[in-house]
Amino acid sequence: MISPIYIIVIALGTAFLLPLLEKNRTGLAGTLFFAALLAMTFIAGQYLFVFMGSAAEATQVYTAGFKPPFSINLRMGREEAALISAIDILALAGAVYLFRHMSRSGVRSMMLYLVLVMSFSGIIMTRDIFNLFVFMELAGIASYALVASGTDHRSVPAAFKYALAGGIASIFMLLGIIFLYRATGTLNIDGAVIHILNVSALASPVVFLLVFAFMIEMKQFPANSWALDVYETAHPGISALLSAGGSLAVLYAVFKILPIAGTRWYTVTAVAGMTTFFAANVAGIMQKRTTRLLGYSSVAQMGLLLAVTGFGLKGILGDHFYIAAGGLALSHLLAKAGLFWLAGSVEEDSIEGWKVLAGKPVQLLLMGIFLLALAGFPPFPGFYAKWSVITALASARMYPWMIALLAGSLFEVVYLFRWFGISVRGRSSLEETGRRPSPDRSVPTMFFGVLLAAAGYFFTSRFIPGSSAFIIPLAGAAVVLLMSRLDSRITGVIAIAAVVYYGTRVIPGLSGMQFFFAAFFIAGSTVVMLGTLYRKRASAGFYPVMMLLVTSLTGIALAGTMLQFFFYWEIMTVTSYFLVLRGRDAQRPALKYMIFSAAGAYLIMAGFAIAIASASTAPGAGTGIMPHTGSIPGLADGIFGFDAGVSEISILVLILLSAGFLIKLAVMGVHIWAPGSYAEAEDDVSALLSGILSKAGIAGFVILLARMSGGGAQGSYVLTTIGWIGTATALLGAFYAAIEEDAKKLLAWSSIGQVGYIILGLSAMSHLGWVAALYHSVNHFMFKGLLFLAVAGVVYRTGTRKMYEMGGLIKKMPLSFVSVMIGIIALSGVPPLTGFGGKWLLYNALVERGWYLQAGIGFFSSTVAFLYCFRLIHAIFLGQPKPAFRRVVEAPKPIIAAQYILIIAIMAVSTFPGILVKRLSSFVEPYFASTLRWEGATVHSSVGYWNGTAIMMVVGAIFAIFTVFLLLKGPRPRKVKQFNMVFAAERPETPETTHYAYRFFTPYERAFAPLLRPVVRDFWNAVAEWASSAAAVLSHFFSGDAQTCVIQIMIFGILLYFVSGGGVL
Amino acid sequence: MIIIMITGLLLMLIGFWGMMTRKNMIRIVLGLAIAEVGLQLVMISAGYVKEGTAPIFSDGAVEGSVFVDPVPQALVLTAIVIGVAVNALILGLVIKMYRHRRSLDVNDYMESE
């Protein structure tokens, strides 16, 4: 194998050779430049290859033929090989990206570039601290010059700032080095680690100086405003190399020298890192310029990595240190470089300018991959890294750290996905002006996108058992994506066929709750997808995303471990976000959806982490941090390996997980994401969101609460609280629906309210309650899917969602009218349709449980529901048709077909409720002994009985009798034209409709005004306001001239001195 | 030698003070240079051995005599070279900035929020 020292030799040799070729031989110079980079990559790569294959010893290179401490030694081990290979690949791809820019200034940039890459390798390999200093200075000089060579004139002041910061850092570093030498008599890092333990007199100032210097180099808050300017103003290619590659090299240097500092400094480092992570992410939400935003994200990621390094050295992360640090580093390197390159190709400074990306699927796809990886979503490595960090922190009971990490991540989600939303949805008038990026720019970016996907595949196949099953739908989605140029109906049929096939593969082997939820998700999605077949316009990516969503929902139902569950939960979040974002004006609602979903997901993550921690400390429980090491029973057998309702820890877990699921269910207080998302999503997607997606939260709840059935947690105040939250949600959801003018928002509010009943049923923690909840879940899907699809058809034809603009559509859209009619009867809970059964079960359960007040309020809410149900029929279908909609015809066939499938289902379940209820009862039986008794078609509970079939027959008979009576004896109305007012008392001058539908329930609204005050919305607005103010203050802090930066660095030094306890070891 | 070390540390403080208070960018760079000189003094004094002679190995070396530690001196030489290079580069940047804006006042190159 070629000695690693040749990495340095080749780079320096080529750098010195290049000026000789400057005249007229730039072609040769370019070839040489790339050859040198390739050779360096090859040398590092061969070591990586060897170390991947076996646990070989690290190679040591001794210069000048002496052993240390008399010579400088370089080490090439597993970590070094991996890091250098990664950085060299980045440098190579970056060189392709930058070549056009660099060749403009002759060979000088190429020389600097080579020196920069070489010094990164040197920083990583050297074991001599003075040599480390030299390489850092070399890297510094090369990067100051490269930054200043940018086309942006602001890059020179940025380089100046950078150089001053670097100068100060190197002064402190040298001072530390010389004292270290004086204290230990060696410059060798490993030697110093041994010696420093025996020395105390000089040790503390030495350590302080070294750590301080490296913290500046690591861009720790508040000594990091220089880095932001550099990333913002340098050429994006240079920023990519510095941010993605250079930072990691310096991080590795910190990792090497921190053991000199000793254990106490690990915590200090972690504090500094986590503070930086949090502060930079908060400040990030105010950023308007993409490269600066990426700068904040870089700084934040470095802070996180530094904190992880501190944790790792402290031993908190155990074996997972490499997963955590490696996963974060890999995600950061690939995603950040890719995003900087993308920023360079888009050539739009401001976030708003990224509208030009709208309608460019390849670039959007790349951007999506990079952003997801950066924010730590699955399947990318950062997800597993964050999971292992969080679980480790939970095991160590470091809860404040978890909060900081998750809160910081949430802010990161805010600014990354706002940017993405604008890029996807921004409709710029100059849609076509965005140029296609030239291949030298797009190829490296795509290459990194592919690498990231490969890394995600690698990690996922390692950590998610059975994820290979996920590959099938993924491949299917890719195939469908490739065919998206075909008519969307063809791809739609293929997608539906694929989902059905997936269902037939998965469902038959299941039983109990797993069967219930998997069948529910797959069958429900199939019906909704049928309804989407009316789209004519090719909709790139719709069906692939849909397929992934269905698979992830099934994955949630089938998850056997918490990691698996969370993996699919996050995939579900992401895919549904993409679906919401497809709506025309969905940019802001989709962002809200993403923020709340992410917040909920982080709560769930924290809950899982603490659950795992408590399970692994409990005697006899053998669950590791990465659950693939221990078997955790799945949904079928109960639940994940912890017992809720026993200790304070499990109450905490219960609260965290419940909060996470409740956010997904959009209960009162955290509901504000829902109306907008449901309303602005594409019309058929709304049916999916409301009917099916919200049940994912129910599935989560069932999985969680199933664990508690045995424990004495029945009387837990947490459950009572959840029950009350459900009650309030049912009531307020109904109220808001009643005063809504927008048909889809009305249904959205109604969904929120209906989910409230389901939560109420679940929280009753009894057989009846759970059967009621599951029954209502199915029922809600059927009638709400029906209503959303019917409204989708109406909106599709009329082009408006405002109900008062419609009216009189009964003649134009009779089939849709019937759908809505059936839907609202099923919703309102009057016999004979399905709604009645749900209400009957629920009230029985509540009475049984002694929750009379809740039952009363629930009953009242059902009455309020009549109000909005009436509006759906009255405002849309009754009254006089508006002239504008004279030419409206019945909704497209596929959408009607989907509705009638649902109607058949509703009718079947209404007539023979026993089929469904008996099954649900058997699903619930493992957790709660059945309290239902069957006598034929009659079901007896402890408080009453119900025979759905008989009711259906009685009502049917009455209906038939009246119909026949009216047909035979009824008055024969005479049909007249719409504006024929002959039979009216007056005759208006001009034809006008007298259909009154606007602000229909204003009197009720006035009566209940105090109850309907938008307290919650005001609260969240205040939160947003507060966050922006904090971000503004912070980002003000991050800006300023070079002198401010110097002062900040000095302040940071003083802070560090005091935080570390005066530098005392 | 302790005096030299203290002098060096004082020079560093003076240099940093200059960097934090002067508005002229050339003076700021000079502040950095002064701090570097201070650092170099500290480094040399750190390697001093009482009554040691120059660490030059030659035939005339007296058996039993003490050298000062040669390593810090080697380090100082490297540090000086690097320092000069960095300062030159920074001054180059200042010239480039001056050409663009005709101002040496550091406040004129404020990075906006």
PDB file of C-alpha atoms in Angstrom, chain A residues 568-797:
ATOM      1  CA  TYR A 568     -41.958   4.706   9.985  1.00  0.00           C
ATOM      2  CA  TRP A 569     -43.573   7.504  11.950  1.00  0.00           C
ATOM      3  CA  GLU A 570     -41.013   9.961  10.590  1.00  0.00           C
ATOM      4  CA  ILE A 571     -41.357   8.613   7.053  1.00  0.00           C
ATOM      5  CA  MET A 572     -45.088   9.088   7.429  1.00  0.00           C
ATOM      6  CA  THR A 573     -44.541  12.661   8.622  1.00  0.00           C
ATOM      7  CA  VAL A 574     -42.294  13.501   5.705  1.00  0.00           C
ATOM      8  CA  THR A 575     -44.400  11.915   3.010  1.00  0.00           C
ATOM      9  CA  SER A 576     -47.597  13.465   4.284  1.00  0.00           C
ATOM     10  CA  TYR A 577     -45.813  16.821   4.425  1.00  0.00           C
ATOM     11  CA  PHE A 578     -44.979  16.442   0.751  1.00  0.00           C
ATOM     12  CA  LEU A 579     -48.608  15.645   0.013  1.00  0.00           C
ATOM     13  CA  VAL A 580     -49.861  18.690   1.889  1.00  0.00           C
ATOM     14  CA  LEU A 581     -47.288  20.852   0.179  1.00  0.00           C
ATOM     15  CA  ARG A 582     -48.719  19.918  -3.186  1.00  0.00           C
ATOM     16  CA  GLY A 583     -51.729  22.165  -2.592  1.00  0.00           C
ATOM     17  CA  ARG A 584     -51.622  25.404  -4.515  1.00  0.00           C
ATOM     18  CA  ASP A 585     -51.488  27.795  -1.552  1.00  0.00           C
ATOM     19  CA  ALA A 586     -50.186  25.225   0.847  1.00  0.00           C
ATOM     20  CA  GLN A 587     -46.800  26.730   1.573  1.00  0.00           C
ATOM     21  CA  ARG A 588     -47.611  28.182   4.977  1.00  0.00           C
ATOM     22  CA  PRO A 589     -50.037  25.488   6.159  1.00  0.00           C
ATOM     23  CA  ALA A 590     -47.556  22.821   5.097  1.00  0.00           C
ATOM     24  CA  LEU A 591     -44.810  24.507   7.098  1.00  0.00           C
ATOM     25  CA  LYS A 592     -47.108  24.655  10.105  1.00  0.00           C
ATOM     26  CA  TYR A 593     -47.910  21.010   9.595  1.00  0.00           C
ATOM     27  CA  MET A 594     -44.234  20.140   9.426  1.00  0.00           C
ATOM     28  CA  ILE A 595     -43.351  22.136  12.536  1.00  0.00           C
ATOM     29  CA  PHE A 596     -46.089  20.608  14.640  1.00  0.00           C
ATOM     30  CA  SER A 597     -45.445  17.128  13.293  1.00  0.00           C
ATOM     31  CA  ALA A 598     -41.754  17.466  14.020  1.00  0.00           C
ATOM     32  CA  ALA A 599     -42.470  18.755  17.507  1.00  0.00           C
ATOM     33  CA  GLY A 600     -44.765  15.809  18.111  1.00  0.00           C
ATOM     34  CA  ALA A 601     -42.196  13.434  16.710  1.00  0.00           C
ATOM     35  CA  TYR A 602     -39.512  14.825  19.009  1.00  0.00           C
ATOM     36  CA  LEU A 603     -41.776  14.350  22.006  1.00  0.00           C
ATOM     37  CA  ILE A 604     -42.340  10.772  20.918  1.00  0.00           C
ATOM     38  CA  MET A 605     -38.622  10.309  20.441  1.00  0.00           C
ATOM     39  CA  ALA A 606     -37.933  11.600  23.932  1.00  0.00           C
ATOM     40  CA  GLY A 607     -40.638   9.333  25.340  1.00  0.00           C
ATOM     41  CA  PHE A 608     -39.206   6.290  23.591  1.00  0.00           C
ATOM     42  CA  ALA A 609     -35.690   7.143  24.694  1.00  0.00           C
ATOM     43  CA  ILE A 610     -36.748   7.369  28.322  1.00  0.00           C
ATOM     44  CA  ALA A 611     -38.797   4.191  27.975  1.00  0.00           C
ATOM     45  CA  ILE A 612     -35.798   2.345  26.603  1.00  0.00           C
ATOM     46  CA  ALA A 613     -33.630   3.735  29.355  1.00  0.00           C
ATOM     47  CA  SER A 614     -36.031   2.627  32.069  1.00  0.00           C
ATOM     48  CA  ALA A 615     -36.491  -0.770  30.467  1.00  0.00           C
ATOM     49  CA  SER A 616     -32.784  -1.418  30.167  1.00  0.00           C
ATOM     50  CA  THR A 617     -32.142  -0.484  33.796  1.00  0.00           C
ATOM     51  CA  ALA A 618     -35.030  -2.591  35.059  1.00  0.00           C
ATOM     52  CA  PRO A 619     -33.930  -6.055  36.156  1.00  0.00           C
ATOM     53  CA  GLY A 620     -34.387  -8.755  33.580  1.00  0.00           C
ATOM     54  CA  ALA A 621     -35.092  -6.394  30.719  1.00  0.00           C
ATOM     55  CA  GLY A 622     -32.459  -6.747  28.066  1.00  0.00           C
ATOM     56  CA  THR A 623     -33.137  -3.961  25.652  1.00  0.00           C
ATOM     57  CA  GLY A 624     -30.214  -2.149  24.174  1.00  0.00           C
ATOM     58  CA  ILE A 625     -30.143   1.381  22.915  1.00  0.00           C
ATOM     59  CA  MET A 626     -30.416   0.159  19.379  1.00  0.00           C
ATOM     60  CA  PRO A 627     -33.332  -2.200  19.799  1.00  0.00           C
ATOM     61  CA  HIS A 628     -32.043  -4.610  17.189  1.00  0.00           C
ATOM     62  CA  THR A 629     -29.821  -5.925  19.936  1.00  0.00           C
ATOM     63  CA  GLY A 630     -32.756  -6.876  22.114  1.00  0.00           C
ATOM     64  CA  SER A 631     -36.136  -8.189  21.218  1.00  0.00           C
ATOM     65  CA  ILE A 632     -39.045  -5.967  22.082  1.00  0.00           C
ATOM     66  CA  PRO A 633     -42.490  -7.423  21.624  1.00  0.00           C
ATOM     67  CA  GLY A 634     -44.564  -5.841  18.923  1.00  0.00           C
ATOM     68  CA  LEU A 635     -48.106  -4.663  18.871  1.00  0.00           C
ATOM     69  CA  ALA A 636     -49.425  -8.179  18.700  1.00  0.00           C
ATOM     70  CA  ASP A 637     -47.996  -9.194  22.025  1.00  0.00           C
ATOM     71  CA  GLY A 638     -48.672  -6.082  23.975  1.00  0.00           C
ATOM     72  CA  ILE A 639     -46.138  -3.390  23.519  1.00  0.00           C
ATOM     73  CA  PHE A 640     -42.579  -2.206  23.609  1.00  0.00           C
ATOM     74  CA  GLY A 641     -40.579  -3.374  26.542  1.00  0.00           C
ATOM     75  CA  PHE A 642     -41.605  -1.005  29.243  1.00  0.00           C
ATOM     76  CA  ASP A 643     -44.435  -1.028  31.687  1.00  0.00           C
ATOM     77  CA  ALA A 644     -46.302   2.211  31.850  1.00  0.00           C
ATOM     78  CA  GLY A 645     -48.130   3.276  34.928  1.00  0.00           C
ATOM     79  CA  VAL A 646     -45.746   1.804  37.421  1.00  0.00           C
ATOM     80  CA  SER A 647     -43.199   4.397  38.287  1.00  0.00           C
ATOM     81  CA  GLU A 648     -42.735   8.111  37.860  1.00  0.00           C
ATOM     82  CA  ILE A 649     -40.546   7.432  34.859  1.00  0.00           C
ATOM     83  CA  SER A 650     -43.306   5.570  33.110  1.00  0.00           C
ATOM     84  CA  ILE A 651     -45.746   8.368  33.842  1.00  0.00           C
ATOM     85  CA  LEU A 652     -43.255  10.711  32.219  1.00  0.00           C
ATOM     86  CA  VAL A 653     -43.052   8.391  29.234  1.00  0.00           C
ATOM     87  CA  LEU A 654     -46.816   8.250  29.084  1.00  0.00           C
ATOM     88  CA  ILE A 655     -47.097  12.016  29.110  1.00  0.00           C
ATOM     89  CA  LEU A 656     -44.441  12.523  26.469  1.00  0.00           C
ATOM     90  CA  LEU A 657     -45.807   9.899  24.104  1.00  0.00           C
ATOM     91  CA  SER A 658     -49.395  11.029  24.614  1.00  0.00           C
ATOM     92  CA  ALA A 659     -48.415  14.599  23.900  1.00  0.00           C
ATOM     93  CA  GLY A 660     -46.708  13.506  20.720  1.00  0.00           C
ATOM     94  CA  PHE A 661     -49.691  11.518  19.513  1.00  0.00           C
ATOM     95  CA  LEU A 662     -52.159  14.210  20.542  1.00  0.00           C
ATOM     96  CA  ILE A 663     -50.309  16.741  18.418  1.00  0.00           C
ATOM     97  CA  LYS A 664     -50.662  14.406  15.459  1.00  0.00           C
ATOM     98  CA  LEU A 665     -54.354  14.085  16.288  1.00  0.00           C
ATOM     99  CA  ALA A 666     -54.698  17.870  16.363  1.00  0.00           C
ATOM    100  CA  VAL A 667     -56.526  18.092  19.661  1.00  0.00           C
ATOM    101  CA  MET A 668     -57.521  21.461  21.066  1.00  0.00           C
ATOM    102  CA  GLY A 669     -54.491  23.514  21.896  1.00  0.00           C
ATOM    103  CA  VAL A 670     -52.273  22.004  19.255  1.00  0.00           C
ATOM    104  CA  HIS A 671     -54.867  21.901  16.533  1.00  0.00           C
ATOM    105  CA  ILE A 672     -53.904  25.022  14.678  1.00  0.00           C
ATOM    106  CA  TRP A 673     -51.928  23.197  12.024  1.00  0.00           C
ATOM    107  CA  ALA A 674     -54.913  21.090  10.995  1.00  0.00           C
ATOM    108  CA  PRO A 675     -57.569  23.347   9.438  1.00  0.00           C
ATOM    109  CA  GLY A 676     -55.088  25.028   7.134  1.00  0.00           C
ATOM    110  CA  SER A 677     -53.390  21.819   6.070  1.00  0.00           C
ATOM    111  CA  TYR A 678     -56.652  20.000   5.448  1.00  0.00           C
ATOM    112  CA  ALA A 679     -58.081  22.921   3.581  1.00  0.00           C
ATOM    113  CA  GLU A 680     -55.098  23.823   1.445  1.00  0.00           C
ATOM    114  CA  ALA A 681     -53.999  20.307   0.586  1.00  0.00           C
ATOM    115  CA  GLU A 682     -55.255  19.003  -2.712  1.00  0.00           C
ATOM    116  CA  ASP A 683     -58.883  18.070  -2.336  1.00  0.00           C
ATOM    117  CA  ASP A 684     -58.535  14.309  -2.439  1.00  0.00           C
ATOM    118  CA  VAL A 685     -55.442  14.440  -0.261  1.00  0.00           C
ATOM    119  CA  SER A 686     -57.586  16.057   2.406  1.00  0.00           C
ATOM    120  CA  ALA A 687     -59.728  12.927   2.478  1.00  0.00           C
ATOM    121  CA  LEU A 688     -56.611  10.912   3.108  1.00  0.00           C
ATOM    122  CA  LEU A 689     -55.264  13.238   5.771  1.00  0.00           C
ATOM    123  CA  SER A 690     -58.467  13.358   7.711  1.00  0.00           C
ATOM    124  CA  GLY A 691     -59.745   9.841   7.170  1.00  0.00           C
ATOM    125  CA  ILE A 692     -56.590   7.808   7.384  1.00  0.00           C
ATOM    126  CA  LEU A 693     -53.568   9.772   8.469  1.00  0.00           C
ATOM    127  CA  SER A 694     -55.083  10.983  11.705  1.00  0.00           C
ATOM    128  CA  LYS A 695     -55.596   7.308  12.630  1.00  0.00           C
ATOM    129  CA  ALA A 696     -51.830   6.875  12.753  1.00  0.00           C
ATOM    130  CA  GLY A 697     -51.979   8.842  15.965  1.00  0.00           C
ATOM    131  CA  ILE A 698     -54.745   6.529  17.153  1.00  0.00           C
ATOM    132  CA  ALA A 699     -52.579   3.532  16.315  1.00  0.00           C
ATOM    133  CA  GLY A 700     -49.810   5.086  18.361  1.00  0.00           C
ATOM    134  CA  PHE A 701     -52.187   5.649  21.251  1.00  0.00           C
ATOM    135  CA  VAL A 702     -53.466   2.103  21.146  1.00  0.00           C
ATOM    136  CA  ILE A 703     -49.917   0.769  21.151  1.00  0.00           C
ATOM    137  CA  LEU A 704     -49.054   3.008  24.065  1.00  0.00           C
ATOM    138  CA  LEU A 705     -52.134   2.428  26.173  1.00  0.00           C
ATOM    139  CA  ALA A 706     -52.183  -1.308  25.550  1.00  0.00           C
ATOM    140  CA  ARG A 707     -49.135  -1.438  27.767  1.00  0.00           C
ATOM    141  CA  MET A 708     -51.064   0.042  30.613  1.00  0.00           C
ATOM    142  CA  SER A 709     -54.040  -2.224  30.731  1.00  0.00           C
ATOM    143  CA  GLY A 710     -52.510  -4.627  33.215  1.00  0.00           C
ATOM    144  CA  GLY A 711     -50.991  -2.005  35.462  1.00  0.00           C
ATOM    145  CA  GLY A 712     -52.891  -0.085  38.081  1.00  0.00           C
ATOM    146  CA  ALA A 713     -52.904   2.916  35.836  1.00  0.00           C
ATOM    147  CA  GLN A 714     -56.634   2.893  35.180  1.00  0.00           C
ATOM    148  CA  GLY A 715     -57.219   5.719  37.560  1.00  0.00           C
ATOM    149  CA  SER A 716     -54.253   7.652  36.324  1.00  0.00           C
ATOM    150  CA  TYR A 717     -54.849  11.377  36.246  1.00  0.00           C
ATOM    151  CA  VAL A 718     -53.039  11.446  32.939  1.00  0.00           C
ATOM    152  CA  LEU A 719     -55.752   9.404  31.310  1.00  0.00           C
ATOM    153  CA  THR A 720     -58.497  11.490  32.858  1.00  0.00           C
ATOM    154  CA  THR A 721     -56.775  14.574  31.480  1.00  0.00           C
ATOM    155  CA  ILE A 722     -56.523  13.008  28.064  1.00  0.00           C
ATOM    156  CA  GLY A 723     -60.201  12.158  28.280  1.00  0.00           C
ATOM    157  CA  TRP A 724     -61.042  15.768  29.029  1.00  0.00           C
ATOM    158  CA  ILE A 725     -58.828  16.930  26.190  1.00  0.00           C
ATOM    159  CA  GLY A 726     -60.813  14.633  23.926  1.00  0.00           C
ATOM    160  CA  THR A 727     -64.069  16.061  25.235  1.00  0.00           C
ATOM    161  CA  ALA A 728     -62.978  19.651  24.724  1.00  0.00           C
ATOM    162  CA  THR A 729     -61.763  18.790  21.250  1.00  0.00           C
ATOM    163  CA  ALA A 730     -65.091  17.232  20.338  1.00  0.00           C
ATOM    164  CA  LEU A 731     -66.997  20.272  21.554  1.00  0.00           C
ATOM    165  CA  LEU A 732     -64.840  23.034  20.132  1.00  0.00           C
ATOM    166  CA  GLY A 733     -64.251  21.204  16.869  1.00  0.00           C
ATOM    167  CA  ALA A 734     -67.984  21.069  16.332  1.00  0.00           C
ATOM    168  CA  PHE A 735     -68.412  24.745  17.205  1.00  0.00           C
ATOM    169  CA  TYR A 736     -65.704  25.948  14.867  1.00  0.00           C
ATOM    170  CA  ALA A 737     -67.074  23.744  12.110  1.00  0.00           C
ATOM    171  CA  ALA A 738     -70.503  25.308  12.541  1.00  0.00           C
ATOM    172  CA  ILE A 739     -69.272  28.854  11.935  1.00  0.00           C
ATOM    173  CA  GLU A 740     -66.945  28.009   9.074  1.00  0.00           C
ATOM    174  CA  GLU A 741     -67.675  29.241   5.555  1.00  0.00           C
ATOM    175  CA  ASP A 742     -65.070  27.167   3.779  1.00  0.00           C
ATOM    176  CA  ALA A 743     -66.390  23.681   3.012  1.00  0.00           C
ATOM    177  CA  LYS A 744     -63.057  21.969   3.420  1.00  0.00           C
ATOM    178  CA  LYS A 745     -62.215  23.839   6.597  1.00  0.00           C
ATOM    179  CA  LEU A 746     -65.609  22.882   7.931  1.00  0.00           C
ATOM    180  CA  LEU A 747     -64.784  19.245   7.344  1.00  0.00           C
ATOM    181  CA  ALA A 748     -61.339  19.796   8.840  1.00  0.00           C
ATOM    182  CA  TRP A 749     -62.825  21.188  12.043  1.00  0.00           C
ATOM    183  CA  SER A 750     -65.301  18.376  12.054  1.00  0.00           C
ATOM    184  CA  SER A 751     -62.445  15.876  11.766  1.00  0.00           C
ATOM    185  CA  ILE A 752     -60.740  17.452  14.731  1.00  0.00           C
ATOM    186  CA  GLY A 753     -63.924  17.133  16.719  1.00  0.00           C
ATOM    187  CA  GLN A 754     -64.588  13.530  15.683  1.00  0.00           C
ATOM    188  CA  VAL A 755     -61.084  12.506  16.632  1.00  0.00           C
ATOM    189  CA  GLY A 756     -61.906  13.943  20.033  1.00  0.00           C
ATOM    190  CA  TYR A 757     -64.544  11.220  20.485  1.00  0.00           C
ATOM    191  CA  ILE A 758     -62.031   8.550  19.558  1.00  0.00           C
ATOM    192  CA  ILE A 759     -59.571   9.862  22.135  1.00  0.00           C
ATOM    193  CA  LEU A 760     -62.337   9.996  24.704  1.00  0.00           C
ATOM    194  CA  GLY A 761     -63.171   6.374  24.003  1.00  0.00           C
ATOM    195  CA  LEU A 762     -59.588   5.214  24.221  1.00  0.00           C
ATOM    196  CA  SER A 763     -58.907   7.067  27.433  1.00  0.00           C
ATOM    197  CA  ALA A 764     -61.860   5.324  29.108  1.00  0.00           C
ATOM    198  CA  MET A 765     -59.547   2.281  29.192  1.00  0.00           C
ATOM    199  CA  SER A 766     -62.244  -0.346  28.995  1.00  0.00           C
ATOM    200  CA  HIS A 767     -63.380  -2.928  26.533  1.00  0.00           C
ATOM    201  CA  LEU A 768     -66.358  -0.899  25.452  1.00  0.00           C
ATOM    202  CA  GLY A 769     -64.350   2.300  25.220  1.00  0.00           C
ATOM    203  CA  TRP A 770     -61.776   0.752  22.971  1.00  0.00           C
ATOM    204  CA  VAL A 771     -64.328  -0.957  20.766  1.00  0.00           C
ATOM    205  CA  ALA A 772     -66.091   2.391  20.501  1.00  0.00           C
ATOM    206  CA  ALA A 773     -62.845   4.110  19.578  1.00  0.00           C
ATOM    207  CA  LEU A 774     -61.891   1.580  16.934  1.00  0.00           C
ATOM    208  CA  TYR A 775     -65.420   1.490  15.569  1.00  0.00           C
ATOM    209  CA  HIS A 776     -65.487   5.232  15.370  1.00  0.00           C
ATOM    210  CA  SER A 777     -62.094   5.232  13.668  1.00  0.00           C
ATOM    211  CA  VAL A 778     -63.454   3.062  10.897  1.00  0.00           C
ATOM    212  CA  ASN A 779     -66.689   4.962  10.771  1.00  0.00           C
ATOM    213  CA  HIS A 780     -64.957   8.321  10.721  1.00  0.00           C
ATOM    214  CA  PHE A 781     -62.817   7.194   7.842  1.00  0.00           C
ATOM    215  CA  MET A 782     -65.879   6.074   5.915  1.00  0.00           C
ATOM    216  CA  PHE A 783     -68.072   9.120   6.348  1.00  0.00           C
ATOM    217  CA  LYS A 784     -65.308  11.712   6.394  1.00  0.00           C
ATOM    218  CA  GLY A 785     -63.614  10.153   3.391  1.00  0.00           C
ATOM    219  CA  LEU A 786     -66.995  10.222   1.703  1.00  0.00           C
ATOM    220  CA  LEU A 787     -67.644  13.846   2.605  1.00  0.00           C
ATOM    221  CA  PHE A 788     -64.168  15.038   1.658  1.00  0.00           C
ATOM    222  CA  LEU A 789     -64.362  13.231  -1.674  1.00  0.00           C
ATOM    223  CA  ALA A 790     -67.829  14.604  -2.347  1.00  0.00           C
ATOM    224  CA  VAL A 791     -66.682  18.111  -1.508  1.00  0.00           C
ATOM    225  CA  ALA A 792     -63.574  17.510  -3.612  1.00  0.00           C
ATOM    226  CA  GLY A 793     -65.814  16.770  -6.564  1.00  0.00           C
ATOM    227  CA  VAL A 794     -67.896  19.882  -5.924  1.00  0.00           C
ATOM    228  CA  VAL A 795     -64.839  22.078  -5.510  1.00  0.00           C
ATOM    229  CA  TYR A 796     -63.318  20.585  -8.635  1.00  0.00           C
ATOM    230  CA  ARG A 797     -66.369  21.586 -10.659  1.00  0.00           C
TER     231      ARG A 797
END
